[in-house]
PDB file of C-alpha atoms in Angstrom:
ATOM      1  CA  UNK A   1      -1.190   7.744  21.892  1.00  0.00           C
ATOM      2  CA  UNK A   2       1.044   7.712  18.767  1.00  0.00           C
ATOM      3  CA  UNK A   3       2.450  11.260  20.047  1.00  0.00           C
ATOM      4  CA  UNK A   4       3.319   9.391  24.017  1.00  0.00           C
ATOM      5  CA  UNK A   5       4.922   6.579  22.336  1.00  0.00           C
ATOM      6  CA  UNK A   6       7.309   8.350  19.910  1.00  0.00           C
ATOM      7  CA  UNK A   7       8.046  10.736  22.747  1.00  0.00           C
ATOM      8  CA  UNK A   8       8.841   7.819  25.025  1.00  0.00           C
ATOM      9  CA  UNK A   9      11.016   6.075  22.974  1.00  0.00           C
ATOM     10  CA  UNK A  10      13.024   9.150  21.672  1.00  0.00           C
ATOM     11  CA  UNK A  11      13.341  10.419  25.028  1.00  0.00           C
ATOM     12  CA  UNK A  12      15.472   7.026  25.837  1.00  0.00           C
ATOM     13  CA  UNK A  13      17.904   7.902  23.217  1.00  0.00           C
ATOM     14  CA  UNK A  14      18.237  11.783  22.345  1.00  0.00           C
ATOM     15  CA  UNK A  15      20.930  12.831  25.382  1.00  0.00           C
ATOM     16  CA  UNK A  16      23.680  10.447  23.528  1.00  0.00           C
ATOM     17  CA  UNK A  17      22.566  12.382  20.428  1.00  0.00           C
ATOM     18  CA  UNK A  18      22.855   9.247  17.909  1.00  0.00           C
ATOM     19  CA  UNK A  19      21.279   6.118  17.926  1.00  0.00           C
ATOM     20  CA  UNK A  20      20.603   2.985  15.718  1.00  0.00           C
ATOM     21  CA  UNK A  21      16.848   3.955  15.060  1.00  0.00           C
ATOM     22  CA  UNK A  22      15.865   0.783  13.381  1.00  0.00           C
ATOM     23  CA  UNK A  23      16.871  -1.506  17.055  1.00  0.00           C
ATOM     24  CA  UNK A  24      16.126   2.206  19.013  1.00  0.00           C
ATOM     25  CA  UNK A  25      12.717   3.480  17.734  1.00  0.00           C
ATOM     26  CA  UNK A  26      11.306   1.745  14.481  1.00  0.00           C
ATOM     27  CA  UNK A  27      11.197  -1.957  15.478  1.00  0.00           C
ATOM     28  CA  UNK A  28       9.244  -0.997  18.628  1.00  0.00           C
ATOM     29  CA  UNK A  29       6.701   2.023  17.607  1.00  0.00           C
ATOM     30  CA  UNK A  30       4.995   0.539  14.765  1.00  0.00           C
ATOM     31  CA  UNK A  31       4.182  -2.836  16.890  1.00  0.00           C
ATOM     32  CA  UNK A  32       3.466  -0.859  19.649  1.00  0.00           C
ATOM     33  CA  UNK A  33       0.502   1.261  17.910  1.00  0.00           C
ATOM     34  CA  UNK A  34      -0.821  -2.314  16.907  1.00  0.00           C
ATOM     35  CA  UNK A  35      -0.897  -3.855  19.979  1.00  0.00           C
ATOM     36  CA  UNK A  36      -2.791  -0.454  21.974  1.00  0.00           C
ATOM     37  CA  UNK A  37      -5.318  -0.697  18.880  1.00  0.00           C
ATOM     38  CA  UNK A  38      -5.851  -4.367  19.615  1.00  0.00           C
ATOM     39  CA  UNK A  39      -5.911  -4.114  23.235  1.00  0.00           C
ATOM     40  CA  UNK A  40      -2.629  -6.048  23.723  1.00  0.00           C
ATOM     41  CA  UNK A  41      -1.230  -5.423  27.244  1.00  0.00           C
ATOM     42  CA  UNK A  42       1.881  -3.458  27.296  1.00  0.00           C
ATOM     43  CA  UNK A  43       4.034  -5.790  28.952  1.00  0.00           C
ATOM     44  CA  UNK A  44       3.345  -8.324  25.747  1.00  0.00           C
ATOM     45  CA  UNK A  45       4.088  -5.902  23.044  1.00  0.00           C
ATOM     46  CA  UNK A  46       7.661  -7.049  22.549  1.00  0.00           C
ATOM     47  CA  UNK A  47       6.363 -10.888  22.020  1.00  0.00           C
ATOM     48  CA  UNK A  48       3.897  -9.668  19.717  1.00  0.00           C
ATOM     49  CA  UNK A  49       7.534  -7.872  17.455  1.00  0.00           C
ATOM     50  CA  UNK A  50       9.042 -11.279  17.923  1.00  0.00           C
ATOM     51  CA  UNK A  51       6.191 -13.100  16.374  1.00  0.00           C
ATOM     52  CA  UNK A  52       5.796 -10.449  13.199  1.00  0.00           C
ATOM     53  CA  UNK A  53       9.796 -10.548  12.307  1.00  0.00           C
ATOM     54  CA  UNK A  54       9.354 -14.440  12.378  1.00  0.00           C
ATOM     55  CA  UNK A  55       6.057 -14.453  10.154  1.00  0.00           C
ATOM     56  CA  UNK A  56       7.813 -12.050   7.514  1.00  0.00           C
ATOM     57  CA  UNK A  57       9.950 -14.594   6.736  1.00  0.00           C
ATOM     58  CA  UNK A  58       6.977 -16.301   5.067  1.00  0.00           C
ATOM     59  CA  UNK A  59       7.714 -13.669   2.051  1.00  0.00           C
ATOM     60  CA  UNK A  60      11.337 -14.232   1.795  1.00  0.00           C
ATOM     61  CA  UNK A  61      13.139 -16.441  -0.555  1.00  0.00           C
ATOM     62  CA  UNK A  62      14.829 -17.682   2.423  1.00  0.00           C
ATOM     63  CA  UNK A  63      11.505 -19.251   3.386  1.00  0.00           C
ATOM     64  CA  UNK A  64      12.686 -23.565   3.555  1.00  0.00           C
ATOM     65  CA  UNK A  65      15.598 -22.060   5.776  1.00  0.00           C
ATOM     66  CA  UNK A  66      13.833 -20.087   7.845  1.00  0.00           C
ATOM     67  CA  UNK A  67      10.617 -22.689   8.585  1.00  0.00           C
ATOM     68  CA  UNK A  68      11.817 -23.661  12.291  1.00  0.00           C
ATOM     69  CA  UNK A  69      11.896 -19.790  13.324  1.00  0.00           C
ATOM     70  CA  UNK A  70       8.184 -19.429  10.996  1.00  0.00           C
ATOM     71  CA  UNK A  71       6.738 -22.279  12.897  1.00  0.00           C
ATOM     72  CA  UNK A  72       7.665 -21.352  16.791  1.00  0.00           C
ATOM     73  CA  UNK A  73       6.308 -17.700  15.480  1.00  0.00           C
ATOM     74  CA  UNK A  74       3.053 -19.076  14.316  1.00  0.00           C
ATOM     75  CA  UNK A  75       2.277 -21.146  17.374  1.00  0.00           C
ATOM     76  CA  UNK A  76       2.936 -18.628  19.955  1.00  0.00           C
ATOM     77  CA  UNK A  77       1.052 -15.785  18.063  1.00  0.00           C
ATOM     78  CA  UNK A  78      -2.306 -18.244  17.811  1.00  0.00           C
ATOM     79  CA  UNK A  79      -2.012 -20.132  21.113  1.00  0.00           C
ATOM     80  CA  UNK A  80      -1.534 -16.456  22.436  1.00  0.00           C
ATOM     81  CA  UNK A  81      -4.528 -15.216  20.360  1.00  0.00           C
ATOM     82  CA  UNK A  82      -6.846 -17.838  21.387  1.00  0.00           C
ATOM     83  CA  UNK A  83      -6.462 -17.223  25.040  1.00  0.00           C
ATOM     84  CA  UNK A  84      -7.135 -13.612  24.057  1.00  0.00           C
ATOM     85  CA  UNK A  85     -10.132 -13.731  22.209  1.00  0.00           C
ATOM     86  CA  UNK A  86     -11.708 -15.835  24.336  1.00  0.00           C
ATOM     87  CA  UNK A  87     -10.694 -13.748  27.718  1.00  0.00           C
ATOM     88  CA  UNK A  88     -12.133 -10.328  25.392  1.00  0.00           C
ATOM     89  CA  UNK A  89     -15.075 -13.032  24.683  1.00  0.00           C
ATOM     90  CA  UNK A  90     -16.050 -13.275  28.249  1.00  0.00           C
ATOM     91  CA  UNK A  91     -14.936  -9.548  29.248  1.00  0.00           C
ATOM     92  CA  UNK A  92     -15.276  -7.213  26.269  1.00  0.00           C
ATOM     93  CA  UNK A  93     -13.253  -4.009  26.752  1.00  0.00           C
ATOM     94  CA  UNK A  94     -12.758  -0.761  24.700  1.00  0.00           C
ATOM     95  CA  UNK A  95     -10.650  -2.217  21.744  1.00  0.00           C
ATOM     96  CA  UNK A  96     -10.509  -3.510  18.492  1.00  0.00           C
ATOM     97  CA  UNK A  97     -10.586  -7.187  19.000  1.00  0.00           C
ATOM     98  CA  UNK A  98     -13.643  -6.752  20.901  1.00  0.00           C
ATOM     99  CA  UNK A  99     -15.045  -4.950  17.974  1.00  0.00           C
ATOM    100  CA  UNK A 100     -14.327  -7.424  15.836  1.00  0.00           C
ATOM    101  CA  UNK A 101     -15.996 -10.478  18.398  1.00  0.00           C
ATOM    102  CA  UNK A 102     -19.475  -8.177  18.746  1.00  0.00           C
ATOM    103  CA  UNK A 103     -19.160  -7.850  14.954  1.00  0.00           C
ATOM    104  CA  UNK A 104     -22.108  -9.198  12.877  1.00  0.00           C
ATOM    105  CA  UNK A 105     -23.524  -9.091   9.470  1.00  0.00           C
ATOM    106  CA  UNK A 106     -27.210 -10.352   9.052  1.00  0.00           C
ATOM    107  CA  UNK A 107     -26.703 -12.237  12.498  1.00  0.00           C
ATOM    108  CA  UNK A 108     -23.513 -13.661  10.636  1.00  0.00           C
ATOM    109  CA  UNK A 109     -20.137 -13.511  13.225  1.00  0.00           C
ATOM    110  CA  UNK A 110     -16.412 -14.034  12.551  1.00  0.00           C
ATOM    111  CA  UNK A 111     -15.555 -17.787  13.281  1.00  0.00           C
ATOM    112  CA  UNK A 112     -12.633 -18.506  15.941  1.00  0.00           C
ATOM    113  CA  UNK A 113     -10.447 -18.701  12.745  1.00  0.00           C
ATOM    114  CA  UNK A 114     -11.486 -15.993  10.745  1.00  0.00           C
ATOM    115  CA  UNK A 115     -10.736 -13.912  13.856  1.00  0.00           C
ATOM    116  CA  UNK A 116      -7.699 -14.841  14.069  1.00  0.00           C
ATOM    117  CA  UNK A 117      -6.494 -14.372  10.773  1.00  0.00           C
ATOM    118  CA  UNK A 118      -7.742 -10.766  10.703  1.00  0.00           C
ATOM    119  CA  UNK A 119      -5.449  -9.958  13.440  1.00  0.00           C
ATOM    120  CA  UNK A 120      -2.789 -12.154  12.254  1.00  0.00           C
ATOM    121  CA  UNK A 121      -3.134 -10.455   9.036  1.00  0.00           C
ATOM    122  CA  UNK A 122      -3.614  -6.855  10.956  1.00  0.00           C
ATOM    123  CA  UNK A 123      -0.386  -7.843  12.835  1.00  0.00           C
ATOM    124  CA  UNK A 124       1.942  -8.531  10.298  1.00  0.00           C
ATOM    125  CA  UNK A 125       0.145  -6.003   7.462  1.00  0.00           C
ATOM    126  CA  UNK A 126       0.267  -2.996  10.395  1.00  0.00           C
ATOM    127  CA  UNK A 127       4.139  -3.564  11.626  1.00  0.00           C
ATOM    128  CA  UNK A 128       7.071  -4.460   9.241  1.00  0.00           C
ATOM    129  CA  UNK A 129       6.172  -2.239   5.878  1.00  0.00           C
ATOM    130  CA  UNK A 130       5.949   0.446   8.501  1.00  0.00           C
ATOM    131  CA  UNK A 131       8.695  -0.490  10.250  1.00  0.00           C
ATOM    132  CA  UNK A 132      10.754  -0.538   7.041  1.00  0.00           C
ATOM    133  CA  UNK A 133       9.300   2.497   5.835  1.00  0.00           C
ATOM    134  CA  UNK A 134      10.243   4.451   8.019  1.00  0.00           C
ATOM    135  CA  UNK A 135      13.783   3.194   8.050  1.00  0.00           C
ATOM    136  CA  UNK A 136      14.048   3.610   4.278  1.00  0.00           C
ATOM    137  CA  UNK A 137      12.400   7.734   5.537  1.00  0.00           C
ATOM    138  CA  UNK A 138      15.996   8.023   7.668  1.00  0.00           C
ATOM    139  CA  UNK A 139      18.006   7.115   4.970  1.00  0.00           C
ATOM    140  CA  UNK A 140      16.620   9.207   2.852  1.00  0.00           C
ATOM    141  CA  UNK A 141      16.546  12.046   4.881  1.00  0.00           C
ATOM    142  CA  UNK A 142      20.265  11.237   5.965  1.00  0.00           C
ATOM    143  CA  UNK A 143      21.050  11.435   1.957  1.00  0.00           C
ATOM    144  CA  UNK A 144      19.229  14.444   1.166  1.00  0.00           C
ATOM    145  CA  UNK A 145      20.153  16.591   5.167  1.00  0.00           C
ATOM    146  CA  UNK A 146      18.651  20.398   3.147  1.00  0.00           C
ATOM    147  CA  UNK A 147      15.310  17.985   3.178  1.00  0.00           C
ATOM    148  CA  UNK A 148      15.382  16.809   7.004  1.00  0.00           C
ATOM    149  CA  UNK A 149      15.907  20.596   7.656  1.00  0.00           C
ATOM    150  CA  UNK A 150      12.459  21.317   6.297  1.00  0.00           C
ATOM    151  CA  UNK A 151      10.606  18.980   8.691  1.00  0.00           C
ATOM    152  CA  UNK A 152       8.429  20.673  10.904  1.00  0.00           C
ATOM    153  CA  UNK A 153       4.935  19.517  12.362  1.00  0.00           C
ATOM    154  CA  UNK A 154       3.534  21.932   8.913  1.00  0.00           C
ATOM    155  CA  UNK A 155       5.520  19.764   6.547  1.00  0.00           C
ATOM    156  CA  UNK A 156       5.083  16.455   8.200  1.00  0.00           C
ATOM    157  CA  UNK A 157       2.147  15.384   6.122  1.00  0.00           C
ATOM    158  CA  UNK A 158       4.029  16.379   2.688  1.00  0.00           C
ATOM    159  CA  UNK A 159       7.106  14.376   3.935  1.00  0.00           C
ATOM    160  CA  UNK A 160       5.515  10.676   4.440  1.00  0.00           C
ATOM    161  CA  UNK A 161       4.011  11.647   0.892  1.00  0.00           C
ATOM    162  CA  UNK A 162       7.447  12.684  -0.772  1.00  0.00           C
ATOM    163  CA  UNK A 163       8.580   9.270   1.125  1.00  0.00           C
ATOM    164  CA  UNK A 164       6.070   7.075   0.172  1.00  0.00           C
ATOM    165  CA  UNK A 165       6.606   8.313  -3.499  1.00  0.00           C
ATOM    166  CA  UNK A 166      10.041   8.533  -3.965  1.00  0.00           C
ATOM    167  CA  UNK A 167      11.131   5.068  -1.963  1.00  0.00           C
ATOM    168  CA  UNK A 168       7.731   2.664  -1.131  1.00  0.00           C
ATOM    169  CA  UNK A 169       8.708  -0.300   0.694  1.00  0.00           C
ATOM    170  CA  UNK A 170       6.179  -2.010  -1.262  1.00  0.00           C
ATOM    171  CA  UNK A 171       6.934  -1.417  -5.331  1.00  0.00           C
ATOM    172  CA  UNK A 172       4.473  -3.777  -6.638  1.00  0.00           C
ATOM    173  CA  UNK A 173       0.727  -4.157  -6.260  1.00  0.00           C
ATOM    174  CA  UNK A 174      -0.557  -7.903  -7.406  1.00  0.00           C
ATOM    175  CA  UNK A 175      -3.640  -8.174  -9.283  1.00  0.00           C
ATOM    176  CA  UNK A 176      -5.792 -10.451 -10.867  1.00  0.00           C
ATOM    177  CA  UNK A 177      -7.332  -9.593 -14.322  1.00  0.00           C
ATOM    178  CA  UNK A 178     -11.035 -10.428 -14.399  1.00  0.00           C
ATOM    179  CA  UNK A 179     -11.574  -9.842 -17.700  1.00  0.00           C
ATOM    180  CA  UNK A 180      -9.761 -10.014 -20.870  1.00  0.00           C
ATOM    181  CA  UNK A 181      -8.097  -6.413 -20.931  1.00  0.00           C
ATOM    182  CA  UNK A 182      -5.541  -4.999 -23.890  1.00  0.00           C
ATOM    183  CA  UNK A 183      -3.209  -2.060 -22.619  1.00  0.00           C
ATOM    184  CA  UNK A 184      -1.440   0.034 -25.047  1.00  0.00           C
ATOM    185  CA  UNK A 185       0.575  -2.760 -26.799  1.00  0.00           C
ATOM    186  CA  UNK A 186      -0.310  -5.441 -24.204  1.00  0.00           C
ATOM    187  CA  UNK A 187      -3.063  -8.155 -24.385  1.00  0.00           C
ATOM    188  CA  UNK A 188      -3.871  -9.920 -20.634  1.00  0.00           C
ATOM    189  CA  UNK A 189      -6.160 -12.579 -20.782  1.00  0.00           C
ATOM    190  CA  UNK A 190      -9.008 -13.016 -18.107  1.00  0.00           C
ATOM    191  CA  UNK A 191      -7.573 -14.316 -15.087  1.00  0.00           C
ATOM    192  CA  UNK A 192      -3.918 -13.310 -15.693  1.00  0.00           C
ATOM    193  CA  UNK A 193      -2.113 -12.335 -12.389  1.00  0.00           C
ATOM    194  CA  UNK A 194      -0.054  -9.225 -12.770  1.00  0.00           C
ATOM    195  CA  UNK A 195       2.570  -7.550 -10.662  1.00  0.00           C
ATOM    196  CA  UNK A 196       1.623  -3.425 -11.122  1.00  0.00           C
ATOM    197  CA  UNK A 197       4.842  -1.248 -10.509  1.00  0.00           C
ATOM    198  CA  UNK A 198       3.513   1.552  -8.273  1.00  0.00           C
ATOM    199  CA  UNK A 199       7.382   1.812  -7.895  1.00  0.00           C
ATOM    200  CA  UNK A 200       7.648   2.526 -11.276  1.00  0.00           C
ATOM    201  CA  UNK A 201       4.254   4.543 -11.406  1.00  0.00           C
ATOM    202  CA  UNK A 202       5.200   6.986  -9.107  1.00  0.00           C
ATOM    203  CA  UNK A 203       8.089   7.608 -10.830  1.00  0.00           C
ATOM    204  CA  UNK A 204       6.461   8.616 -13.937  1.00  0.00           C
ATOM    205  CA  UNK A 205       7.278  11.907 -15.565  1.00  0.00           C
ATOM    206  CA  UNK A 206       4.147  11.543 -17.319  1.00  0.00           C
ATOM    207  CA  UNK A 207       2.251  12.240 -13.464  1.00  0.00           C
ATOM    208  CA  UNK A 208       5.085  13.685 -11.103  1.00  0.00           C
ATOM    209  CA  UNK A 209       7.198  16.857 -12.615  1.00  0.00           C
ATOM    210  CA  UNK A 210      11.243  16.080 -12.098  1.00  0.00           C
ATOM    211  CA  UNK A 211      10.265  12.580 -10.427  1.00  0.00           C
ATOM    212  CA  UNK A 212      13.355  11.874 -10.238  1.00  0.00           C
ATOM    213  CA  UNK A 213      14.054  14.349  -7.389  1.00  0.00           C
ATOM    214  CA  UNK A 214      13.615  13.905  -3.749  1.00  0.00           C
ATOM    215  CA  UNK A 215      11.519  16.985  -2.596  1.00  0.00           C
ATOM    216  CA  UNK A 216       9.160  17.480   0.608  1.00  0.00           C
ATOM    217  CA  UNK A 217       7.847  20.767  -0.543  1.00  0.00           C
ATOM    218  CA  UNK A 218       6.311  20.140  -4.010  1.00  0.00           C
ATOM    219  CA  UNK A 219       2.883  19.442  -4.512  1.00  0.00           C
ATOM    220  CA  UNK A 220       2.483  16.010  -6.319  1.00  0.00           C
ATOM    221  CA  UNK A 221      -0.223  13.530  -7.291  1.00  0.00           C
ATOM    222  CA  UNK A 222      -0.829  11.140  -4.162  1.00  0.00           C
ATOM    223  CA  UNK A 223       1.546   7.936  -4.442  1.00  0.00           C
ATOM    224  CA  UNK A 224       0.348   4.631  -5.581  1.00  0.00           C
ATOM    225  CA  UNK A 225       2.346   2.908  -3.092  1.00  0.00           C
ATOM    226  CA  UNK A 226      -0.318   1.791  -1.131  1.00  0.00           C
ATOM    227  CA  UNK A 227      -2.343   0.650  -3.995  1.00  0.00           C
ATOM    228  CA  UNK A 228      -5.725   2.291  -5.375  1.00  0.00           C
ATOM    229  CA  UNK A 229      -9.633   0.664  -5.979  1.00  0.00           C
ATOM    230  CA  UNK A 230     -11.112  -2.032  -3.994  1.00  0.00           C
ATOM    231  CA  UNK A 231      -8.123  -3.050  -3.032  1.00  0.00           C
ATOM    232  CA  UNK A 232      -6.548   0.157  -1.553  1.00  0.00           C
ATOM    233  CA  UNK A 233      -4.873  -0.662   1.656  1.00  0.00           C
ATOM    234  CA  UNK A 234      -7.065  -0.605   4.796  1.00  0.00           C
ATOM    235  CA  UNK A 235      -3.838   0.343   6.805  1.00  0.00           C
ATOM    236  CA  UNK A 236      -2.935   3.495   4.906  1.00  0.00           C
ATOM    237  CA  UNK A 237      -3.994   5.996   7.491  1.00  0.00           C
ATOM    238  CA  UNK A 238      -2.898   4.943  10.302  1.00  0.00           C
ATOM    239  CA  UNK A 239       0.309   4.173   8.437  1.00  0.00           C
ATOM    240  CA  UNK A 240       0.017   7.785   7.428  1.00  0.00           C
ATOM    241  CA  UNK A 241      -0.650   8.727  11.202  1.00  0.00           C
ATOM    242  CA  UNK A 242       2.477   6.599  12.582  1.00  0.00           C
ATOM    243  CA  UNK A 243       4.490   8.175  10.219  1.00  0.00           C
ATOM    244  CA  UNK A 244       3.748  11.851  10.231  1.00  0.00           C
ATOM    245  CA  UNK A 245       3.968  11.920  14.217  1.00  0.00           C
ATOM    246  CA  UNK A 246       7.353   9.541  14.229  1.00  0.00           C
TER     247      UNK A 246
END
């Protein structure tokens, strides 16, 4: 459980009373919960971290650089998830990737591929804005110390909001327009792809009183940070989850 894992990991650290948390607790619990909801065996979990920090590099402008450490990432995450999925194919077990194998839709199921881009995409969607966001939470709360004193299991909830609000890892939501749209002074033609600020949204005095201010205990709007309509982000509660109990 989210609650067994945190434990375990602070437990390793909290006698020296200091630690570097991103190497000490956030590069491990985030890929952990993803690899227990798969149905990843534990003694993998830390090949499964070293594959996701070498696919994030597909997002960096660093990208032509970083291909070799991309490539040896990609192959041993799909040569690894094909011997998976086919060992969950011939003995299901209690876990999402069996889940996702009995899956069907009007006698329709996931092809070989399409499996294994979901959990790619699960993978590297469920571990480093986590990971990062709950870095960026540390910081903050190492800036603003009256705040960290306010955490309690009560206020837990109120603090991933006030985090996701004040510093999202992710600022931007990408869209495409289907139709033509005009927005205050702007005209988008149909199909224009736009990059939506939810940085800058939920920063707007307009929706958040004194946004401006970093503050666990007052009642706000929910953040855009993790996007809104179809497109919301499947991850958000267990994101939400991780969080609070970390």
């Amino acid at each position: 459980s989210m609650a067994a894992l945190s434990t375990e990991l602070v437990d390793q650290f909290a006698p020296a009373g200091r630690c570097e948390f991103m190497t000490a607790f956030a590069d491990h619990y985030p890929i952990q919960m993803i690899c227990e909801l798969l149905g990843v065996p534990r003694e993998d979990h830390e090949r499964f971290g070293e594959w996701a920090n070498g696919l994030t590099w597909v997002l960096s402008f660093e990208l032509a650089a970083r291909m070799p450490e991309i490539r040896v990432a990609y192959e041993g995450l799909t040569t690894y998830l094909d011997a998976f999925i086919e060992d969950r194919r011939r003995a299901p077990q209690d876990d999402l990737v069996t889940r996702l194998i009995e899956a069907e839709d009007a006698g329709d199921r996931l092809s070989p591929l399409e499996l294994r881009s979901m959990i790619g995409a699960l993978l590297f969607a469920g571990y480093d804005t986590t990971k990062n966001q709950l870095g960026i939470a540390m910081a903050l709360f190492a800036q603003f110390p009256a705040q960290w004193r306010l955490v309690t299991r009560d206020t837990a909830a109120a603090a991933v909001e006030e985090i996701l609000r004040f510093q999202g890892t992710v600022a931007i939501a990408p869209r495409i327009a289907r139709e033509e749209l005009t927005v205050g002074d702007y005209h988008v033609p149909a199909g224009t792809i736009l990059a939506l600020s939810t940085g800058a949204a939920n920063h707007d005095p307009a929706a958040y009183d004194r946004p401006e201010r970093f503050d666990i205990t007052v009642p706000r709007e929910p953040p855009l940070t993790f996007g809104g309509g179809a497109h919301y982000c499947l991850g958000a509660n267990l994101a939400r989850a991780e969080m609070q109990e970390a």
